[in-house]
Every structure is written in structure tokens, then in C-alpha cells.
Short mmCIF file of C-alpha atoms in Angstrom, two decimals:
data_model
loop_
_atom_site.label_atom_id
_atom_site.label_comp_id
_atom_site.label_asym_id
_atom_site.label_seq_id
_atom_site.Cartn_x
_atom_site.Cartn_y
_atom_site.Cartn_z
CA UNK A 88 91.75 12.50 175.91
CA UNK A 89 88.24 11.47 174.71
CA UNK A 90 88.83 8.06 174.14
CA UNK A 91 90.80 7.77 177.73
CA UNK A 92 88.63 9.21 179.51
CA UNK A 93 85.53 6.98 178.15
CA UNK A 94 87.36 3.87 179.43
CA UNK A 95 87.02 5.01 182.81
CA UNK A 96 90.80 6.51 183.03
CA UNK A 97 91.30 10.09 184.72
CA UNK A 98 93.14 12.65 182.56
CA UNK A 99 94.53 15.88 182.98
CA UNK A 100 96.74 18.77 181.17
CA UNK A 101 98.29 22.01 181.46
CA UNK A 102 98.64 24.36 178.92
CA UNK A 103 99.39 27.97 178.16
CA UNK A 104 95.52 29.08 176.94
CA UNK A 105 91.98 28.86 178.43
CA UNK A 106 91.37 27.53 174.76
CA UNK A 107 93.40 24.41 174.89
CA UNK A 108 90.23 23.03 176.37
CA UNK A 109 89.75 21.68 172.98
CA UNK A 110 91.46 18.37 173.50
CA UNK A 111 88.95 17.39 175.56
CA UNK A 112 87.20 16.33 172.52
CA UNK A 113 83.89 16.33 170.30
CA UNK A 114 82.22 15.65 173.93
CA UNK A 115 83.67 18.41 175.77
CA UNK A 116 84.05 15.90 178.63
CA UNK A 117 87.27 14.04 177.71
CA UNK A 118 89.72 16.14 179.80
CA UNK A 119 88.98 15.66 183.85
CA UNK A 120 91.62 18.23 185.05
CA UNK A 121 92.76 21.20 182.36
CA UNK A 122 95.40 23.97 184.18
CA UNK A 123 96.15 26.60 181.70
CA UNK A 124 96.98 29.98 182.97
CA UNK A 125 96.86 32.57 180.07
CA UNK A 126 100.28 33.18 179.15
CA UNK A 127 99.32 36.83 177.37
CA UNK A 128 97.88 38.24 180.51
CA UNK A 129 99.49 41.08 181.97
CA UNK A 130 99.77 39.62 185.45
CA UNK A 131 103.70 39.43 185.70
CA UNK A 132 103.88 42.29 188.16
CA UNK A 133 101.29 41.36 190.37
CA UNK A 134 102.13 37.67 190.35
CA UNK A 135 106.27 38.16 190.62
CA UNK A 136 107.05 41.47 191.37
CA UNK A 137 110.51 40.16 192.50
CA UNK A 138 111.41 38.78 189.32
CA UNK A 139 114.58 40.41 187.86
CA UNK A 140 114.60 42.69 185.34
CA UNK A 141 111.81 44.19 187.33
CA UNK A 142 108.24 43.34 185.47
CA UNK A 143 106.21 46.50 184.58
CA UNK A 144 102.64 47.15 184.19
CA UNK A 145 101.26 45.72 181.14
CA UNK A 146 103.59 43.27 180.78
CA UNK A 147 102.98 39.53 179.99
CA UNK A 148 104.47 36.28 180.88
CA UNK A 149 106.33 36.13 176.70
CA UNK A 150 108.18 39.36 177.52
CA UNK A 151 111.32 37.94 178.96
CA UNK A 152 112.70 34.20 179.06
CA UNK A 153 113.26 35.12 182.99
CA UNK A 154 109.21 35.71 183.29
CA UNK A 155 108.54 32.51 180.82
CA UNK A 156 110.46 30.51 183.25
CA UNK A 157 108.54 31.33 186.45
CA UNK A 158 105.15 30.91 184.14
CA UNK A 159 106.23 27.37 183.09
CA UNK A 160 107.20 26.69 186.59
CA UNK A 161 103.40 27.00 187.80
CA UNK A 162 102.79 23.87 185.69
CA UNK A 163 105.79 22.06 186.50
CA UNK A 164 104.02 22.37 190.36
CA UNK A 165 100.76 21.06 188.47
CA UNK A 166 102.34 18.40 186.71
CA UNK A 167 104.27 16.70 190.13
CA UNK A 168 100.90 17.37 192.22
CA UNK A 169 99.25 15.03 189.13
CA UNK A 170 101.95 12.45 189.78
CA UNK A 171 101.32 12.35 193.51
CA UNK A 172 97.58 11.89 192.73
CA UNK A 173 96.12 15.04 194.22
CA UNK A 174 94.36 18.01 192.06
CA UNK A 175 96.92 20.68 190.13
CA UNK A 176 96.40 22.56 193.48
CA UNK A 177 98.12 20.12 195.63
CA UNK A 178 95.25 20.56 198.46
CA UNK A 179 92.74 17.49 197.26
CA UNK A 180 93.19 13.76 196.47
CA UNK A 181 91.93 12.71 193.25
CA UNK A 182 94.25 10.12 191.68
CA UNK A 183 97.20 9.92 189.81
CA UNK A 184 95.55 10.70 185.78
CA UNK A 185 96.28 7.47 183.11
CA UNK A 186 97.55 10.64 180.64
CA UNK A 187 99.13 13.86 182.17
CA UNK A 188 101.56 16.14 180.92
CA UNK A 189 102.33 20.04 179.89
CA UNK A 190 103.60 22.15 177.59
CA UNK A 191 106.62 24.62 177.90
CA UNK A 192 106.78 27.80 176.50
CA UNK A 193 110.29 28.93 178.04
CA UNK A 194 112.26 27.41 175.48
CA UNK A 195 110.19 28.94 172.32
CA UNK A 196 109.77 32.17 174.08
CA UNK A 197 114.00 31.78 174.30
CA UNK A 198 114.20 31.24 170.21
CA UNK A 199 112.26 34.46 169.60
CA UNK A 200 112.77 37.49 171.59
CA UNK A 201 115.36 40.07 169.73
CA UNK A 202 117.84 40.04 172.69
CA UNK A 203 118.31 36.22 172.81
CA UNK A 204 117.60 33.45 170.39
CA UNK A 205 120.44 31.54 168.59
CA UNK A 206 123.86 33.17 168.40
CA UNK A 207 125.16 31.41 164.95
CA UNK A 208 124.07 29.16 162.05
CA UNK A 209 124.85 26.26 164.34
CA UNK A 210 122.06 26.77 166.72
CA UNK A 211 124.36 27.87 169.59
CA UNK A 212 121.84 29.28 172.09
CA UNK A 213 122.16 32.58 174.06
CA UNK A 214 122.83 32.59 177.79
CA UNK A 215 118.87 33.02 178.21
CA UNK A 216 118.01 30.68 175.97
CA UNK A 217 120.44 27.95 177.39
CA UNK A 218 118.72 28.81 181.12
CA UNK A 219 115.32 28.44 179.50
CA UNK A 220 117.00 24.91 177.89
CA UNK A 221 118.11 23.96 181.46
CA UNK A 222 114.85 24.84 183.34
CA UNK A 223 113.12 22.23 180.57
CA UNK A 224 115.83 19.49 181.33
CA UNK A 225 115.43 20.38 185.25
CA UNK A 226 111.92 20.32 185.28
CA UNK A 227 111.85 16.99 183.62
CA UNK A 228 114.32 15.59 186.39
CA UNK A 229 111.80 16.79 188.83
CA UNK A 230 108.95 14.75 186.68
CA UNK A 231 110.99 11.62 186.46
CA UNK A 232 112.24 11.88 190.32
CA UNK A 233 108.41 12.05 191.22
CA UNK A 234 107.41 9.06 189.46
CA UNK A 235 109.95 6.99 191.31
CA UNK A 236 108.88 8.22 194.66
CA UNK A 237 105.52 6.92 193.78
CA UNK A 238 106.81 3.43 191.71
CA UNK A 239 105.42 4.46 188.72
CA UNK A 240 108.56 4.95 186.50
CA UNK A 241 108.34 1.38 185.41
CA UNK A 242 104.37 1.49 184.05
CA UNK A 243 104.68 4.95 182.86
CA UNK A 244 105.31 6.12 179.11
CA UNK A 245 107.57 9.47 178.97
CA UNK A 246 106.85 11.10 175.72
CA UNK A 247 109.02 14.72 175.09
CA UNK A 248 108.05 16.50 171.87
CA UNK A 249 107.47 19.37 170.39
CA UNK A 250 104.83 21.10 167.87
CA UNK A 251 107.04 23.49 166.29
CA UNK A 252 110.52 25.10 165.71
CA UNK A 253 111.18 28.74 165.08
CA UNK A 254 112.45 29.85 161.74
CA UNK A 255 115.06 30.49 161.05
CA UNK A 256 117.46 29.43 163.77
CA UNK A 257 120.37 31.45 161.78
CA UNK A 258 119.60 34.95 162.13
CA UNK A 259 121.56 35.72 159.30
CA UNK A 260 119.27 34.72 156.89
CA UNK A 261 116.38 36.71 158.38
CA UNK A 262 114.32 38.70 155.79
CA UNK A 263 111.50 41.22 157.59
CA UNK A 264 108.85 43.60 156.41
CA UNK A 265 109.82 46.90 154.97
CA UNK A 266 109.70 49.25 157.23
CA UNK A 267 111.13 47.02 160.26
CA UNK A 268 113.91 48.36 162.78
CA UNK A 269 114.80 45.03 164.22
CA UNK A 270 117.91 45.55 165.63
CA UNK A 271 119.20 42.25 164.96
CA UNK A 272 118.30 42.31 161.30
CA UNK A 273 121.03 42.31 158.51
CA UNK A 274 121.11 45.31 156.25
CA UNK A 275 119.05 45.48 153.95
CA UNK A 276 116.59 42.90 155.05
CA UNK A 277 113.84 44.86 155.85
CA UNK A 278 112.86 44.25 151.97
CA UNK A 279 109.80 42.40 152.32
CA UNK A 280 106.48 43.39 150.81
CA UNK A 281 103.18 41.66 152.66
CA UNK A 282 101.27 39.73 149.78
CA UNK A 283 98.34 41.40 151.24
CA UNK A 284 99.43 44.44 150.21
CA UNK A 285 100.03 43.28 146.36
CA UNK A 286 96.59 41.43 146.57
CA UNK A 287 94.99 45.13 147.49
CA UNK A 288 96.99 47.07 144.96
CA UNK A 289 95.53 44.14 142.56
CA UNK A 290 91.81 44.67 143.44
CA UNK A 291 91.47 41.50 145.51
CA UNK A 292 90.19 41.77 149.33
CA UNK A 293 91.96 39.83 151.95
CA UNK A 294 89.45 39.38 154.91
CA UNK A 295 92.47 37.81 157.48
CA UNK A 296 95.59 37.41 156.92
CA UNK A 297 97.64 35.45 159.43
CA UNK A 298 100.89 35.50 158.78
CA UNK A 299 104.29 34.96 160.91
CA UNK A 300 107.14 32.55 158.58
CA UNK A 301 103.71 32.09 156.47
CA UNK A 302 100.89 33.24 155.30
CA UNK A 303 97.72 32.00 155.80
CA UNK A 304 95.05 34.04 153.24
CA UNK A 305 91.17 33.87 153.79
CA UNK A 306 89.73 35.46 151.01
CA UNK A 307 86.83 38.36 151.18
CA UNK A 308 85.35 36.87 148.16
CA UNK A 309 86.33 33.28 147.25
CA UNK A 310 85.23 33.38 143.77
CA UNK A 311 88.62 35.73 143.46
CA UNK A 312 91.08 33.06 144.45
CA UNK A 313 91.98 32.14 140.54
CA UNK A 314 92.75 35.92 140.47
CA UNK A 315 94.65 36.34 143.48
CA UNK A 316 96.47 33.30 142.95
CA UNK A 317 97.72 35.04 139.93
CA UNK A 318 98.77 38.45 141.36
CA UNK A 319 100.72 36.10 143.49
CA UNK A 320 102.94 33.56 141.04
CA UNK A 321 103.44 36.54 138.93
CA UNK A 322 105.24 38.50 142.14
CA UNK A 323 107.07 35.37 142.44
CA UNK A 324 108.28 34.72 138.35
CA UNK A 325 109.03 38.46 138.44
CA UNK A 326 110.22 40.38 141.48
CA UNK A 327 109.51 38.10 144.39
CA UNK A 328 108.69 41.00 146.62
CA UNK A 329 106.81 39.07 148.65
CA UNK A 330 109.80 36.31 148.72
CA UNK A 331 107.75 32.83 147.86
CA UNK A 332 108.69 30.13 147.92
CA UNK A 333 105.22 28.09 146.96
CA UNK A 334 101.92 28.86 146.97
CA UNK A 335 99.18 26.42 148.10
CA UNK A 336 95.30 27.07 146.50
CA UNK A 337 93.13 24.66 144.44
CA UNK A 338 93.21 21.26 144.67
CA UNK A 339 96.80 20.94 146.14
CA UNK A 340 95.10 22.86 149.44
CA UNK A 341 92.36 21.42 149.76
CA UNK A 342 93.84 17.77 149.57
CA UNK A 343 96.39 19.03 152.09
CA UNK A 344 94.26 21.08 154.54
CA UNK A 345 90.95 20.65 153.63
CA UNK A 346 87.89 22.56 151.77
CA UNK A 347 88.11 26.40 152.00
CA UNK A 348 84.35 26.50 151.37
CA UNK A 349 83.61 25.13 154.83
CA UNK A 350 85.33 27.92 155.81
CA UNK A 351 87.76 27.03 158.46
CA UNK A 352 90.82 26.37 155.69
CA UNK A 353 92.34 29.31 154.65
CA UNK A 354 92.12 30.21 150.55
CA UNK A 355 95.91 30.64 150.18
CA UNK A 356 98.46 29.68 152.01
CA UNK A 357 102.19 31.01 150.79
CA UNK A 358 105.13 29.84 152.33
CA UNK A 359 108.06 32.24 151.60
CA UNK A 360 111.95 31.56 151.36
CA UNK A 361 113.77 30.22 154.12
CA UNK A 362 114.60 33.02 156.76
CA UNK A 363 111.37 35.35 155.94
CA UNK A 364 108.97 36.76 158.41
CA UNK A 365 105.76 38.65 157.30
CA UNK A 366 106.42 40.71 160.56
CA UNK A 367 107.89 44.20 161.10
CA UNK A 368 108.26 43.58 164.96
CA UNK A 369 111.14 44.62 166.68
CA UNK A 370 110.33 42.15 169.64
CA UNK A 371 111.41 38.90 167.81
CA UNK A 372 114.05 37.18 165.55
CA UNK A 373 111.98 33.89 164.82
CA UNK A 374 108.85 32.50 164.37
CA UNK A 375 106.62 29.29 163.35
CA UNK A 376 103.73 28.28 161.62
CA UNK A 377 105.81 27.36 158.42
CA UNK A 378 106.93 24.30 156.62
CA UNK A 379 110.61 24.93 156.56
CA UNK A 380 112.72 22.56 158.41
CA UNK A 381 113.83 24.50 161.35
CA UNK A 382 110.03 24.37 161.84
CA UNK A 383 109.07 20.97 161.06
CA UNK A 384 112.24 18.82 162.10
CA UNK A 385 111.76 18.55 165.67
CA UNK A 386 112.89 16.58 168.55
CA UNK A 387 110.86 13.26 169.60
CA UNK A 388 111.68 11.56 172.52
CA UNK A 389 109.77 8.10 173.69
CA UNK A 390 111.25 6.62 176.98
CA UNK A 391 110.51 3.69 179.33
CA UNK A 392 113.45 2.00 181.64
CA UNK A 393 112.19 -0.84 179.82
CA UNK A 394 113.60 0.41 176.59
CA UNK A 395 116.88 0.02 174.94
CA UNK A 396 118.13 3.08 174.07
CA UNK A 397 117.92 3.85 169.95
CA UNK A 398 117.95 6.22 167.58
CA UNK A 399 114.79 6.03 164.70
CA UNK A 400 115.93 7.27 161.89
CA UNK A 401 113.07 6.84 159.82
CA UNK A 402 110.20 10.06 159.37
CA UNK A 403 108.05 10.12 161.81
CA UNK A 404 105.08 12.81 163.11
CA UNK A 405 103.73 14.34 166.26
CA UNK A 406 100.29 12.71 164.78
CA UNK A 407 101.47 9.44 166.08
CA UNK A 408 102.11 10.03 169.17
CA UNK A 409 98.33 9.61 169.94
CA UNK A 410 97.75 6.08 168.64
CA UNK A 411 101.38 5.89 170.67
CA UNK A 412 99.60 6.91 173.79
CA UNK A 413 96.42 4.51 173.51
CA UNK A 414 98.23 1.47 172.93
CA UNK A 415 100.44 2.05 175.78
CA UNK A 416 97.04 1.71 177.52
CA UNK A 417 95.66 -0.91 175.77
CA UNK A 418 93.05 1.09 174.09
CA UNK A 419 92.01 1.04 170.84
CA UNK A 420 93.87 3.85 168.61
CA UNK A 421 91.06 3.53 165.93
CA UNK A 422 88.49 5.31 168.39
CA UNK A 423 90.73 8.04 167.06
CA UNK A 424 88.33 9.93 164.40
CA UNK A 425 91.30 11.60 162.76
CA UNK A 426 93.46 8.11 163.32
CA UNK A 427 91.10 6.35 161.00
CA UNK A 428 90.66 9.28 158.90
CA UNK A 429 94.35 9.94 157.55
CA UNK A 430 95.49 6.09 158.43
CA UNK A 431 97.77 7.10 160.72
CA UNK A 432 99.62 4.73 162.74
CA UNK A 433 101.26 4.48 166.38
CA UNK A 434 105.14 5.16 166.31
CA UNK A 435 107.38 2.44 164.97
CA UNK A 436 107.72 -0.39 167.54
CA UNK A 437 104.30 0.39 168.66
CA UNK A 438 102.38 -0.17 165.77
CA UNK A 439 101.42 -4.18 166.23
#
């Protein structure tokens, strides 16, 4: 957003935090137009009290797909007010943005709430989750009808992604905290031990753990990550209570994710068998964070009626899609800190 917005080029997103104010960039200035009501608040009742099943008090927009969809409607609106050139409102002219664009949370919220999700190993989706599906595909229509009304399908770049999966799409092969009464878990699958707990029985403080199909580990005192790292590979030669799969520390980490000393990076991170959650909740079947390929292997969709229609079949990553975007515009994808950083290039057939 930076980098567009320093070559004189308006730019605007919605997205489902106050905090996703970040892309505007080292500046802070990069981003000319950010809409992001907060999906977590627990203004469904007052907002849509005619929604159906009725919302109650205290409820947030992730509770129900039904709720998710009227949330990711509000920036649908957004996004065709951007393409007509007037403010997210729709009450002032400010011109159409070079970069605009959402994110939508009615599909993921579909993946992961107990009474929905996938039906079978084949990724069959529920009837909610197929309406949360069908609201993305109409909302794009709406997107794509809008740009024609205002001749701009043929200079415009449609780019459909998305960050993250949920894991695991077969609920099957879901594996839970002990102690969990998910209704949709298989018997005896509530056999999972948090590696917190075996770092604490093994006299090694955890500070945070954040964990959903991983687990990220910041240590309370670093000089105990040898130790913990220990406690840990043993669980997994031995019992495998804690169900890893690999463990990430040292070197391998840091060349991965960066320095845990600088403190950002986390001193461990533990990915655990396909199908695990470090979670007890009863609210949700899925979740993401992970390296497993129902989280990573994602849908990627670049279009232009310019195009001929093709299928890559080479590995790609959402960290292209940036140097995508500035080329499109004739900008220089090197401005890109990161870009330059990890030498990564625009998309294949963009990157000359």
C-alpha cells in the first residue's frame, strides 16, 4: 500500500480488525481509506436484530455463518462504493482507489463452527457452509458487474486468494484436548495433552502459548529452550502425548521465522499430526495457523478479460501477489522491503 500510495495512487481496504491498519506500512500513511469493523464485537443484536436464529446479547459477528454473512456484506457495500469512486460510505466523491479490495470471513467462519464445516473427507460442505460459499461467489458477481458499469473491467487486475485453510477439512481425523466435549469429535479423541502442560511438569515456564493446529511457544526464560526442546522430542520418541509432528527451535527457526531474541519470533514452534487441535472448545471443528496442507494449499485466482484462461501448476505463494500487484501498475516491486529481502518474485507471467 506504501509504495502505491507514494506514487500518487489512492488506496483503500476493508478488513475484519481495527489492527489491519498495519498494511499501511512503515509510514503509517500508505493506506488512504481502511474500513474494518471489528468482527469480535458483540454488536449482532443491535446491528441485525432480525437476523434468523435470533442474535442474543453478547454475541459476535463469528457465532453463526448467517451473522458472518451480513458482517461480510457491510464490506461488500464498501468495496462497490470504492469502485464507483466515492468513500466506503457511499455519501462523498473521492475517486475510484489504484488498489482496493476485502477480505471475507463467511467462508472460514463456515469451515469452523461445530454445527457446520465439511461433511466428509472430500470436502463436501454443509448447507451453511455452501450459503457462506455462494454469498463469496455472489458478492464477487456484484464486484465484477460494478467494474463494467464504470469501464474498468478491462484495466483492472482481479486477484481472489486466500491466507489460510482450516485443518483438517475431514473431521474424522480430528484429535482435541483432553478434557473436550466436542460433539462432533470421534471417540476417543479428546487424547491430547497441551505441550505446555509437559513443559510445566518439566520445570520450564511458558510465558504465551498460542496455539490452535500449532503451537507457537515464547519462552519465560530463553536460556531454557535447549531444555524444553528436550522435554518435547522425548514426548514425541516416547508417548507423543502431545501428538508432534516436528518441532522448530535453533537454527532451523530462526532461519525460517527469524531471531527469537528480538523477541517477536516465538522460541518453539511445534506443529502436531495432521487433524490435531491444541483446543478443548466445543464451538469449532477446524482451525489454522499450521503448516499442514489443508492449511497451506489454497486457492489463487489472477483474472483479466485479457487473459487466456490456464491452470499454473507450478508452487506458488500469497507473497507474490504483491510484486503481482505493483507491476500491474507499473511500479517498481523492489520498493518492496520484504520483496528484496527474501527475493521474492511477481507470479509467473508477471515476473519480466
Amino acid at each position: 500500500m506504501e509504495v502505491i500510495h507514494e506514487a500518487g495512487l489512492r488506496t483503500a481496504w476493508s478488513d475484519k480488525h481495527p489492527a489491519y491498519e498495519i498494511i499501511s506500512g512503515p509510514s503509517g500513511k500508505g493506506l488512504d481509506e481502511l474500513y474494518a469493523p471489528e468482527i469480535n464485537s458483540t454488536t449482532v443484536l443491535a446491528t441485525a436484530p432480525q437476523l434468523i436464529p435470533a442474535p442474543q446479547a453478547g454475541d459476535d459477528w463469528t457465532v453463526n455463518p448467517v451473522y458472518t454473512r451480513y458482517y461480510d456484506n457491510l464490506k461488500v457495500t464498501a468495496v462497490l462504493n470504492w469502485i464507483k469512486g466515492l468513500d466506503h460510505t457511499g455519501t462523498k466523491t473521492v475517486g475510484v482507489p489504484a488498489i482496493l479490495g476485502m477480505n471475507f470471513q463467511a467462508v472460514s467462519v463456515g469451515q469452523k463452527v461445530t454445527a457446520d464445516g465439511y461433511t466428509d473427507a472430500k470436502g463436501t460442505p454443509s448447507a451453511q457452509l455452501e450459503l457462506s460459499l455462494d454469498f463469496v461467489d455472489s458478492s464477487l458477481g456484484q464486484m465484477l458487474d460494478q467494474l463494467d458499469k464504470q469501464h474498468l473491467t478491462k484495466n483492472t487486475l482481479v486477484v481472489v486468494g486466500a491466507k489460510h485453510g482450516q485443518s483438517p477439512i475431514d473431521v474424522g481425523q480430528l484429535h482435541m484436548l483432553k478434557g473436550s466435549t466436542n460433539p462432533r469429535l470421534p471417540m476417543g479423541h479428546a487424547d491430547v495433552v497441551d505441550p505446555v502442560d509437559l513443559l510445566t511438569a518439566g520445570g520450564v515456564k511458558v510465558a504465551q502459548e498460542t496455539a490452535d493446529d500449532v503451537s507457537l511457544i515464547w519462552l519465560a526464560d530463553q536460556t531454557q529452550t535447549a531444555k524444553a526442546v528436550g522435554i518435547l522430542e522425548n514426548d514425541k520418541v516416547l508417548l507423543n502425548q502431545a501428538r508432534i509432528e516436528k518441532i522448530y527451535a535453533g537454527d532451523e527457526l530462526e532461519d525460517k521465522f527469524g531471531n527469537p531474541a528480538q523477541g517477536r519470533t516465538p522460541d518453539i514452534i511445534i506443529q502436531p499430526l495432521h487433524g490435531t487441535i491444541y483446543s478443548g472448545s466445543s464451538k469449532k471443528v477446524s482451525e489454522h495457523g499450521g503448516f499442514t496442507d489443508d492449511d497451506t494449499h489454497v486457492l489463487l485466482v489472477v483474472a483479466n478479460p485479457g487473459f487466456e484462461g490456464a491452470v499454473v501448476d507450478v508452487k506458488v505463494e500469497n507473497k507474490q501477489v504483491a510484486p503481482t500487484i505493483l507491476r500491474a501498475l507499473h511500479l517498481n516491486p523492489n520498493k518492496l522491503t520484504g520483496a528484496r529481502a527474501e527475493h521474492t518474485t511477481a507470479l509467473p507471467g508477471f515476473d519480466r
